[in-house]
CSV table of C-alpha atoms in Angstrom, one decimal:
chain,number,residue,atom,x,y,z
A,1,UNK,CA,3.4,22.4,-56.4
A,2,UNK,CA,5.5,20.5,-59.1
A,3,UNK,CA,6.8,16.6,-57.6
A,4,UNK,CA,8.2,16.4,-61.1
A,5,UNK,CA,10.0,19.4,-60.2
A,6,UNK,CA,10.4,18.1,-56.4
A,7,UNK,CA,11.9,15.1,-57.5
A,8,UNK,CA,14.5,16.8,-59.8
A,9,UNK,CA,15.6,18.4,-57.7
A,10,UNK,CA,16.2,15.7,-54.6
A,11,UNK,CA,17.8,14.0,-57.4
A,12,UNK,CA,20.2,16.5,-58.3
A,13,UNK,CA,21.2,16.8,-54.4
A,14,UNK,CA,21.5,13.0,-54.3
A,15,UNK,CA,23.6,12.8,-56.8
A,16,UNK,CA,25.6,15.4,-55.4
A,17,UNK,CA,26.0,14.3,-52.2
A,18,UNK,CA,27.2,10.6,-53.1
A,19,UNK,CA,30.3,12.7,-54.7
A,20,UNK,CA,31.1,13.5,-51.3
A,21,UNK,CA,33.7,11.2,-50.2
A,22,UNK,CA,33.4,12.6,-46.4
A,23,UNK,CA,29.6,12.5,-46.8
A,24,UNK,CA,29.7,9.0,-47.3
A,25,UNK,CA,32.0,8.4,-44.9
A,26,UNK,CA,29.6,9.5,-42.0
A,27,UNK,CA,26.7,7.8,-43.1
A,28,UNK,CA,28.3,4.1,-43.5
A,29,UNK,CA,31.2,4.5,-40.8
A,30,UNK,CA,28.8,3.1,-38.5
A,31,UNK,CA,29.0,-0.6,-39.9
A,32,UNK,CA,32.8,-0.3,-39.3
A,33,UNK,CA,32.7,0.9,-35.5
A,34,UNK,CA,30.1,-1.6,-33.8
A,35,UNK,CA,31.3,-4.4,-34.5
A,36,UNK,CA,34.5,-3.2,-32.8
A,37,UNK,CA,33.1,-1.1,-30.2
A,38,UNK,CA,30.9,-4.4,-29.0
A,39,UNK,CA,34.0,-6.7,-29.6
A,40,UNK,CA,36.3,-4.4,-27.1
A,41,UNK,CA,33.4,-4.0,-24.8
A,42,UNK,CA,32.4,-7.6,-24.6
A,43,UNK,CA,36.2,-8.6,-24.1
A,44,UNK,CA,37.0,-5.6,-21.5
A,45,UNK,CA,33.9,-5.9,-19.7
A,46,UNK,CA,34.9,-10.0,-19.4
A,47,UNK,CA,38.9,-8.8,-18.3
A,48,UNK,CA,37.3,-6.4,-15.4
A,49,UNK,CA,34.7,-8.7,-14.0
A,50,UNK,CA,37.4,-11.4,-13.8
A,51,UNK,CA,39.7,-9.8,-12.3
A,52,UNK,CA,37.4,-8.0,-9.8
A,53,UNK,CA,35.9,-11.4,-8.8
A,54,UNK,CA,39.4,-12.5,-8.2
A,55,UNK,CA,40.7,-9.5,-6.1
A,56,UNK,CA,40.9,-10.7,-2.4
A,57,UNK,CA,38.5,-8.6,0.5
A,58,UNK,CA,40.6,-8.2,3.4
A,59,UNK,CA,38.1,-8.3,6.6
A,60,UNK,CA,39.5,-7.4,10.0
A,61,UNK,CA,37.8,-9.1,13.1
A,62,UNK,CA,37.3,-6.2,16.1
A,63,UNK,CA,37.3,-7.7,19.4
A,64,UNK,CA,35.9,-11.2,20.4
A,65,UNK,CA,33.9,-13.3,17.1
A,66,UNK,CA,32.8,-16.6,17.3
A,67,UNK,CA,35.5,-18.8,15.6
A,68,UNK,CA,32.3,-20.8,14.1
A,69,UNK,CA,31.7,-17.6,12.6
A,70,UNK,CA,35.6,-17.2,11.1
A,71,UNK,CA,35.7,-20.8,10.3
A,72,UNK,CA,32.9,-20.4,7.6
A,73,UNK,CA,34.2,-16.8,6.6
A,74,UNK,CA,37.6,-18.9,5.8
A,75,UNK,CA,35.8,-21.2,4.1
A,76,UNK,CA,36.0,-18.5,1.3
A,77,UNK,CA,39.2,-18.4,-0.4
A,78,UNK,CA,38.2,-14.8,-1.7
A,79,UNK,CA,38.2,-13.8,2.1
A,80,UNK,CA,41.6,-12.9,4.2
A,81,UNK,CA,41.0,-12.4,7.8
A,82,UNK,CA,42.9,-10.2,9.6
A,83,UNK,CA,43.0,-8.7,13.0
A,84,UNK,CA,42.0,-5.0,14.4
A,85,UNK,CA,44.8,-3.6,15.9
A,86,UNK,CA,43.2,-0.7,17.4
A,87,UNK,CA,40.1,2.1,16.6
A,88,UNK,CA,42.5,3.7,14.3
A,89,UNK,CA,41.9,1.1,12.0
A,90,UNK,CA,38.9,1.8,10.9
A,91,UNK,CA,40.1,5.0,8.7
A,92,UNK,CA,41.4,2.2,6.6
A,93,UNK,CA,38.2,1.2,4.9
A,94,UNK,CA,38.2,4.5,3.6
A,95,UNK,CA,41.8,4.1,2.4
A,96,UNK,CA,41.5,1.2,0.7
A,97,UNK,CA,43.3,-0.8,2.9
A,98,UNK,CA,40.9,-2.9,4.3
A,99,UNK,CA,37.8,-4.0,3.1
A,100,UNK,CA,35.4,-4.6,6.3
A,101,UNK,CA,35.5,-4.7,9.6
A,102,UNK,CA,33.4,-7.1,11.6
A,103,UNK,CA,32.3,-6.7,15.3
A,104,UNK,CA,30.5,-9.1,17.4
A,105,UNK,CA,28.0,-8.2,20.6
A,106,UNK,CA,26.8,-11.2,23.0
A,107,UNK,CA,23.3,-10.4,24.6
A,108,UNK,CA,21.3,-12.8,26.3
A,109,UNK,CA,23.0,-16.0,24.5
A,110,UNK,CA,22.1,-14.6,21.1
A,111,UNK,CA,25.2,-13.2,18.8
A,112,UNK,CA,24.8,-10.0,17.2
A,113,UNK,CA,27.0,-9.0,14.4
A,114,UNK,CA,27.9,-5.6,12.5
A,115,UNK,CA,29.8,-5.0,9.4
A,116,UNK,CA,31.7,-1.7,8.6
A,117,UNK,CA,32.4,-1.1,5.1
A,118,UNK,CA,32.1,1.5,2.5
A,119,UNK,CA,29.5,1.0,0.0
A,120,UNK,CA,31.0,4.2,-2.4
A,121,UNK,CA,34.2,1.6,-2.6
A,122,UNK,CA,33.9,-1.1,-5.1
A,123,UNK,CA,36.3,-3.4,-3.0
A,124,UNK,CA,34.7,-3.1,0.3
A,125,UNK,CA,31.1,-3.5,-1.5
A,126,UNK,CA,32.0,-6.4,-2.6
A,127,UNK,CA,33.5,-7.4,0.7
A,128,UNK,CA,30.3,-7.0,2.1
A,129,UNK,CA,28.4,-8.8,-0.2
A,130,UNK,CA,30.8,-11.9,0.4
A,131,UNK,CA,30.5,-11.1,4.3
A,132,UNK,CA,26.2,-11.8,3.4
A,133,UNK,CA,26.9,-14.7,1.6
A,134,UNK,CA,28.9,-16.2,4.9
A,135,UNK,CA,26.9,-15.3,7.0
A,136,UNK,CA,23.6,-16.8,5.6
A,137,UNK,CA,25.9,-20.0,5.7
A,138,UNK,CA,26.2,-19.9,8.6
A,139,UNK,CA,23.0,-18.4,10.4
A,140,UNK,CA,21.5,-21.8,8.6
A,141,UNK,CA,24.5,-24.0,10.7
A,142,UNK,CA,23.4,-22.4,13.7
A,143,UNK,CA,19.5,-22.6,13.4
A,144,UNK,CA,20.3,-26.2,12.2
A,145,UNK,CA,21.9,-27.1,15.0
A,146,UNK,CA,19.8,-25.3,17.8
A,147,UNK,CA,16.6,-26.9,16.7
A,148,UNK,CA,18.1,-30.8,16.4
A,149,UNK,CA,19.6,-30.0,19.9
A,150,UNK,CA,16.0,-28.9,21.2
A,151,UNK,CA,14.5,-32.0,19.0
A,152,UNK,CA,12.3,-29.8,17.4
A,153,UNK,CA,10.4,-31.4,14.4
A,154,UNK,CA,11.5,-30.3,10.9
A,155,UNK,CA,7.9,-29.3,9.9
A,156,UNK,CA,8.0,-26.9,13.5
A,157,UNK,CA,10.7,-25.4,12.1
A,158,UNK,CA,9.2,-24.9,8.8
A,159,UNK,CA,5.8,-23.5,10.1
A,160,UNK,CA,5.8,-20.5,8.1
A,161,UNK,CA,7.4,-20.4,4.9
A,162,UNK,CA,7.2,-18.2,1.3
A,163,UNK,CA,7.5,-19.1,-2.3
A,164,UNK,CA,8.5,-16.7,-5.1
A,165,UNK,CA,7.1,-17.7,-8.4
A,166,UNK,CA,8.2,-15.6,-11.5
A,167,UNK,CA,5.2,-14.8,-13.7
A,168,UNK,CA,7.1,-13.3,-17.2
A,169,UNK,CA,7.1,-15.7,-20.1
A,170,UNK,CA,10.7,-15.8,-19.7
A,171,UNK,CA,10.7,-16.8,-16.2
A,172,UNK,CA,14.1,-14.9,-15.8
A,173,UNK,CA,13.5,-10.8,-14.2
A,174,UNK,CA,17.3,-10.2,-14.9
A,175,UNK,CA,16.7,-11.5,-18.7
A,176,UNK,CA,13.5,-9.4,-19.1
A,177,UNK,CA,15.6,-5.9,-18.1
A,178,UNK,CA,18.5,-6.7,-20.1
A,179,UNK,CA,16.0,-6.6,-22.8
A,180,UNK,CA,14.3,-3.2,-21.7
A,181,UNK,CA,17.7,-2.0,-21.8
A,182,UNK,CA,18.6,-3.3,-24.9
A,183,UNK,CA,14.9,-2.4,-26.5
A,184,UNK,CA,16.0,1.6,-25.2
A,185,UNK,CA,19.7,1.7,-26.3
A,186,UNK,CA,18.7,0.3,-30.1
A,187,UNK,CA,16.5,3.5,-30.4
A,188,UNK,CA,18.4,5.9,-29.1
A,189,UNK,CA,21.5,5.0,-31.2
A,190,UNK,CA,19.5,4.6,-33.8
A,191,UNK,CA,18.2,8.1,-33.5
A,192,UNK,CA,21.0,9.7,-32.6
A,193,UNK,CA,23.3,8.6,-35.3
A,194,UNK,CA,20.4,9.2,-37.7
A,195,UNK,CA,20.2,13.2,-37.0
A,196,UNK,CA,23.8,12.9,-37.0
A,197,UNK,CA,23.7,11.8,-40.3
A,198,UNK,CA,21.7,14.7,-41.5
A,199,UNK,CA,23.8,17.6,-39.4
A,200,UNK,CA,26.5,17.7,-42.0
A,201,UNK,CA,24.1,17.5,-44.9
A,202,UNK,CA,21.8,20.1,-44.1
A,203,UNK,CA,24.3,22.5,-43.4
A,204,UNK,CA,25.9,21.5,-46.8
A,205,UNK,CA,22.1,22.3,-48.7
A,206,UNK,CA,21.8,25.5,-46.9
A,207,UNK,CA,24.7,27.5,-46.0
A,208,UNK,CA,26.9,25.5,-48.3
A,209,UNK,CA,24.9,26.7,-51.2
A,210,UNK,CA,25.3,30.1,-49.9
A,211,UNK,CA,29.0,30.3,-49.1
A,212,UNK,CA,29.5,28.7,-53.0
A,213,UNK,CA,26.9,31.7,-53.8
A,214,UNK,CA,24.7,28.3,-55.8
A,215,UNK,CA,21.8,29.3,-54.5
A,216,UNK,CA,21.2,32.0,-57.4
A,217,UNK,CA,21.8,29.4,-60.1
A,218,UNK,CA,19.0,26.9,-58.4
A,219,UNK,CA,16.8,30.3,-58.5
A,220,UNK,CA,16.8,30.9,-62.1
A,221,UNK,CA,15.7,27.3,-63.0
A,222,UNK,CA,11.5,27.0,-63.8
A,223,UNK,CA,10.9,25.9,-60.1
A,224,UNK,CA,8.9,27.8,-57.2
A,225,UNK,CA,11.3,28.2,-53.7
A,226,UNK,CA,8.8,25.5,-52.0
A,227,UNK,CA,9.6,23.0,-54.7
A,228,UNK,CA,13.2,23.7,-54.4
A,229,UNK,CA,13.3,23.6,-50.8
A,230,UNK,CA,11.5,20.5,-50.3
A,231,UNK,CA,13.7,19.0,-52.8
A,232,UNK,CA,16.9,19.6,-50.5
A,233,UNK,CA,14.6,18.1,-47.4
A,234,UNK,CA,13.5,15.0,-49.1
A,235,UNK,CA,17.4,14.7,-49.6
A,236,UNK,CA,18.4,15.7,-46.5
A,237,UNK,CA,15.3,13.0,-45.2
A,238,UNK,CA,17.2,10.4,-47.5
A,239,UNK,CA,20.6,10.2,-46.1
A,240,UNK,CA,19.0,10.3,-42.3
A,241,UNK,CA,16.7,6.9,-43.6
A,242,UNK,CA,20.1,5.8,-45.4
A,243,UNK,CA,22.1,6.4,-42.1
A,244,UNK,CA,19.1,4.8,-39.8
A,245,UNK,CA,19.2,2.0,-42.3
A,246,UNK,CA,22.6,1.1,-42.3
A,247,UNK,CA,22.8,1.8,-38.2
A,248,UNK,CA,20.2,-0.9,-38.5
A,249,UNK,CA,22.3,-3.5,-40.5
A,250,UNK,CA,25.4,-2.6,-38.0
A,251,UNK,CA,23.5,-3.5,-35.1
A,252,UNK,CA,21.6,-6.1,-35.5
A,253,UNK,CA,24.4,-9.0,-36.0
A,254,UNK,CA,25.2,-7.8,-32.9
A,255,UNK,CA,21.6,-8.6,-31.3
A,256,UNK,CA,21.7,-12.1,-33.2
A,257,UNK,CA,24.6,-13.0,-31.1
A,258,UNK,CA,23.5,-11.5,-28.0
A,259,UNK,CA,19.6,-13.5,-28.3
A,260,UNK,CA,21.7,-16.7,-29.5
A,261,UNK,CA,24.1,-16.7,-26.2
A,262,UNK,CA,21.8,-15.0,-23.5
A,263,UNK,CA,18.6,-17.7,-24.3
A,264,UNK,CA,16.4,-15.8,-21.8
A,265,UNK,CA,16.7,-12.5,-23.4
A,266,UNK,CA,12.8,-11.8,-24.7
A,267,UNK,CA,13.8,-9.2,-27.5
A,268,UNK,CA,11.6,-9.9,-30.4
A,269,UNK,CA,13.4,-9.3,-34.2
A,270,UNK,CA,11.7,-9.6,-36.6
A,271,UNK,CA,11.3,-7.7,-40.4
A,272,UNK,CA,8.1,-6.0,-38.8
A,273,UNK,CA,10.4,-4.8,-36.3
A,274,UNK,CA,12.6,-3.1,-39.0
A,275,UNK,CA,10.1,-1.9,-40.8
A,276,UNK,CA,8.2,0.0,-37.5
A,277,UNK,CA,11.9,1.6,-36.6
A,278,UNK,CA,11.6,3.3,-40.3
A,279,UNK,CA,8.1,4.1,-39.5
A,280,UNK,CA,8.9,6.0,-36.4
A,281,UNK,CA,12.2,7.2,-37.5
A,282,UNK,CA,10.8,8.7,-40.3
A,283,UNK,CA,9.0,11.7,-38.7
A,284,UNK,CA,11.7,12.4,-36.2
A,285,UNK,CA,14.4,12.3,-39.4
A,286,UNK,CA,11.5,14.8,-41.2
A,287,UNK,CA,11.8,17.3,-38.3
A,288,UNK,CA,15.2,17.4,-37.8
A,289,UNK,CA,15.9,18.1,-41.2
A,290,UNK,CA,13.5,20.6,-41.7
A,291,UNK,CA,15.0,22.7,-38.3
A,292,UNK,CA,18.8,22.0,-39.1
A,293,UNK,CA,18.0,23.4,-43.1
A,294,UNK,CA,16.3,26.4,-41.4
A,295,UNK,CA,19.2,27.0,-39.4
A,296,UNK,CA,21.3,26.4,-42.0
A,297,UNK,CA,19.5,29.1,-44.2
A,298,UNK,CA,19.9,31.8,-41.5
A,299,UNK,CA,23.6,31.3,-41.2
A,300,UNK,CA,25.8,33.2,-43.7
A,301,UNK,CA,28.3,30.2,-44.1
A,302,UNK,CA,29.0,26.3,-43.9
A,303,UNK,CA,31.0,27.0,-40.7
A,304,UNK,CA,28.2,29.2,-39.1
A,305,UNK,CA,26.0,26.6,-39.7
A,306,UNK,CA,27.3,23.9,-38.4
A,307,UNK,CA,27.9,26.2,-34.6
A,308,UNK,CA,24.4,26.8,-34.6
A,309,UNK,CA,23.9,23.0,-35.6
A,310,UNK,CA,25.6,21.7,-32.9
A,311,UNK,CA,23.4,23.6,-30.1
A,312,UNK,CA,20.6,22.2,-32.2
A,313,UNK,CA,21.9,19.1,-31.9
A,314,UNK,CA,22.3,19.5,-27.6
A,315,UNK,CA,18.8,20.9,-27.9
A,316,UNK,CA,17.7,17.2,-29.5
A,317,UNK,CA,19.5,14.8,-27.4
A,318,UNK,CA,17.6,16.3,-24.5
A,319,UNK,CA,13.9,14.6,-25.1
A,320,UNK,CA,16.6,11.1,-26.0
A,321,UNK,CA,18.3,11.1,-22.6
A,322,UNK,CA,14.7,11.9,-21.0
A,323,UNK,CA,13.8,8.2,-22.4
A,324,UNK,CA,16.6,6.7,-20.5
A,325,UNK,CA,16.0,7.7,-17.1
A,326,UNK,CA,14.9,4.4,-15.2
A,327,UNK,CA,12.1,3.1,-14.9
A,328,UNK,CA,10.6,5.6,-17.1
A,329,UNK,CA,6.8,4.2,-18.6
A,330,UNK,CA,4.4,5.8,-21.7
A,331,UNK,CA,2.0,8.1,-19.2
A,332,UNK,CA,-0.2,10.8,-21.0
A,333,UNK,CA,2.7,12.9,-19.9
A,334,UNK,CA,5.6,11.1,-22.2
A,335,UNK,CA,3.6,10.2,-25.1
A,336,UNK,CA,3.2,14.5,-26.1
A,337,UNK,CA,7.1,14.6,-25.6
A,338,UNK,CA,8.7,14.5,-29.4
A,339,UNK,CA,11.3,11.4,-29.6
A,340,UNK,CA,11.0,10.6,-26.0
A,341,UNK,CA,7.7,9.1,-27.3
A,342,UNK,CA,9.1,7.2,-30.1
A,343,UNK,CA,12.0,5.8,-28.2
A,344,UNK,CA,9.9,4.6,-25.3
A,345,UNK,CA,7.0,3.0,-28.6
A,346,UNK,CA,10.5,1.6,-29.9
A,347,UNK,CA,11.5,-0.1,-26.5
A,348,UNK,CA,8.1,-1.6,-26.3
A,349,UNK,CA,8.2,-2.9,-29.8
A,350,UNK,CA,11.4,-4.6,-29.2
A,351,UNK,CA,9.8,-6.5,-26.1
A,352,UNK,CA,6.9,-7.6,-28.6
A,353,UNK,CA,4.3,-5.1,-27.2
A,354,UNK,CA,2.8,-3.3,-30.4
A,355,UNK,CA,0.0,-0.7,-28.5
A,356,UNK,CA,-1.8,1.0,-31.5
A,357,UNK,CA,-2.9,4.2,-29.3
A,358,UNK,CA,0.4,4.7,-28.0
A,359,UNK,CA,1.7,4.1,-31.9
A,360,UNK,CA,-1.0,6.2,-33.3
A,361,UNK,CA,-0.4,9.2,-30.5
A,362,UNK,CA,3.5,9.4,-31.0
A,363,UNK,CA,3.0,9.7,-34.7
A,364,UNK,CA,0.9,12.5,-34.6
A,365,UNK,CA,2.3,14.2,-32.0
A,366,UNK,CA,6.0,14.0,-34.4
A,367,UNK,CA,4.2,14.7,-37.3
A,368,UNK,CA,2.7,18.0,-35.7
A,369,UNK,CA,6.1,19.1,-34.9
A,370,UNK,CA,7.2,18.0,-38.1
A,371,UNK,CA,5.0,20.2,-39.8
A,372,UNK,CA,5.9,23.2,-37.8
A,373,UNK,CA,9.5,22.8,-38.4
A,374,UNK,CA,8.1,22.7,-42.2
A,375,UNK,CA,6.6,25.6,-42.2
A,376,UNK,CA,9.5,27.3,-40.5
A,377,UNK,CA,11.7,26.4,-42.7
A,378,UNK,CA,9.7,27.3,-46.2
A,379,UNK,CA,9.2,30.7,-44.2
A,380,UNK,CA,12.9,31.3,-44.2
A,381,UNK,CA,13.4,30.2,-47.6
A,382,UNK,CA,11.1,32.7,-49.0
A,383,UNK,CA,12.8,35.3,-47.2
A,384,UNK,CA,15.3,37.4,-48.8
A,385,UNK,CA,16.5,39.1,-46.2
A,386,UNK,CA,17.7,35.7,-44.6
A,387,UNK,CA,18.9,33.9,-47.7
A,388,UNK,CA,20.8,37.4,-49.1
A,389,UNK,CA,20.8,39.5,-45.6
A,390,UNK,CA,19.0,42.5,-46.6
A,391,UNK,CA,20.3,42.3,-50.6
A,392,UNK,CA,17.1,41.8,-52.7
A,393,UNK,CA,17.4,38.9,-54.8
């Protein structure tokens, strides 16, 4: 094996693909989009909330409820009290024309309340929630004022009492998962746009070759078909590191901000940080290209290709989606699942955890199915049948 030869020929791809306008147009688009993706996000995100926080709860009162009780609901000018007709009325909740109904029982002196609502309705969730919030109020009014009446001593009434201290660095839980979210969704975007990157490509060095009958042209140069073909994957490897690379660039101005105006959030960036993304990219972008070129042999044209691509592709996000599912850890079980592995080593990296087993593991185990897909792939290439179906080159 020739990397002279190797190297001629990734070179001669390279510069062919940089010719393509609508190849380079899917590898740098992404520096375009985020910035307005996260701009109309950020500002329609901000538009919702503020209007749902300012969307009165209408709360009907059944029967007999203390007016202490209404007093302090009223105190809340988010809260509009109305009164319960008859049983009919409590259909409404699930039409959306009232929020909550509240119902009051009197046993023994002590006051017993119940709130109907429905928590599949975002309205009458948030009625509820604002229903809580009163009624904490004004469970600590009545305590208050049953233990002063009694003359009961503040320490009595604070016999037994519990603290919740926060242990994480950060001292903020809600800070700490916006991270892990953010230390998950980096990855997978990353990832995803990355293979993205090399679908088109791949396609273009294999069944693009064929359908512009090229291929016997590359043949008759002084190269052997495993030089050739791992030419076009260092190529095809190339422009998925080019289009990791500049996902990179596109998102993390985006993560500056968010770190500079959320002051809690413990995401650690840093040029190491880059540099390990590459490092675990690089296996994943290695395998991918290696399967899509493979699949790209066996098709007879560009458009073939890129069908049997795209289940490819479905067949990929799978082991992505896998690291998303909540509260998912790395467990034996998730570190020998390809790309799941790397996105959850990714995550864990972005939270400044850097476990060398876990690291070393997920390598391997990408690098073995790397290999495989290597091997695949030269098989096909050598093939005559699949690169001239059944006409002997």
């Amino acid at each position: 094996m020739s990397f002279q030869k190797i190297n001629l020929i990734w070179s001669k791809e390279m510069k062919s693909l940089f010719r393509d306008k609508k190849a380079l147009l899917t590898i740098f688009l992404p520096i375009l989009i985020y910035p307005v993706i996260m701009i109309f996000f950020i500002g329609f995100s901000t538009i919702v909330q503020s209007n749902l926080d300012e969307n009165m709860s209408i709360i009907a009162i059944e029967g007999t409820v203390n007016e202490a009780f209404v007093k302090v609901l009223r105190e809340d000018e988010k809260i509009k009290i109305v009164s319960l007709s008859s049983e009919e009325d409590m259909d409404q909740i699930n039409e959306g024309n009232l929020h909550a109904i509240i119902t009051m029982t009197l046993n023994d002196n002590i006051e017993s309340y119940t709130v109907n609502y429905n928590s599949t309705i975002e309205a009458s969730e948030r009625a509820a929630n604002r229903v809580r919030g009163s009624y904490r109020s004004y469970e600590e009014k009545v305590k208050e004022d049953k233990f002063n009446h009694r003359n009961i001593d503040k320490k009595i009434k604070d016999i037994v009492s519990i603290e919740m201290i926060e242990m994480s660095e950060t001292g903020d839980a809600s800070a700490r998962i916006l991270s892990m979210l953010l230390g998950t969704l980096v990855p997978f975007i990353l990832i995803i746009y990355s293979i993205i990157g090399t679908y088109t490509i791949a396609s273009d060095l294999s069944a693009g070759e064929k359908e512009r009958e090229t291929l016997e042209t590359i043949f008759s140069v002084p190269a052997k078909r495993f030089e050739i073909i791992m030419g076009k994957l260092f190529a095809c490897v190339t422009v998925g590191m080019i289009s990791g690379l500049v996902n990179i660039v596109a998102m993390f101005p985006l993560l500056y901000v968010l770190l500079k105006s959320i002051a809690d959030l413990n995401v650690s960036l840093s040029v190491y940080l880059v540099l390990f993304l590459f490092m675990m990219l690089l296996p994943i972008m290695i395998m991918a290209s290696a399967f899509l070129i493979g699949i790209g042999l066996f098709a007879k044209t560009y458009q073939e290709a890129q069908n049997y691509g795209s289940v490819f592709l479905i067949l990929f996000m799978f082991p992505c989606y896998l690291a998303l599912i909540p509260d998912i850890e790395i467990t034996t079980l998730t570190l020998f699942i390809p790309i799941t592995n790397a996105i959850l080593v990714m995550r864990e990296a972005f939270l400044g955890d850097y476990n060398l087993v876990n690291i070393g593991i997920t390598l391997l185990m990408n690098l073995a199915i790397s290999a495989i897909a290597i091997v695949t792939m030269k098989g096909l290439f050598k093939s005559d049948w699949v690169i001239f179906r059944g006409e002997k080159g």
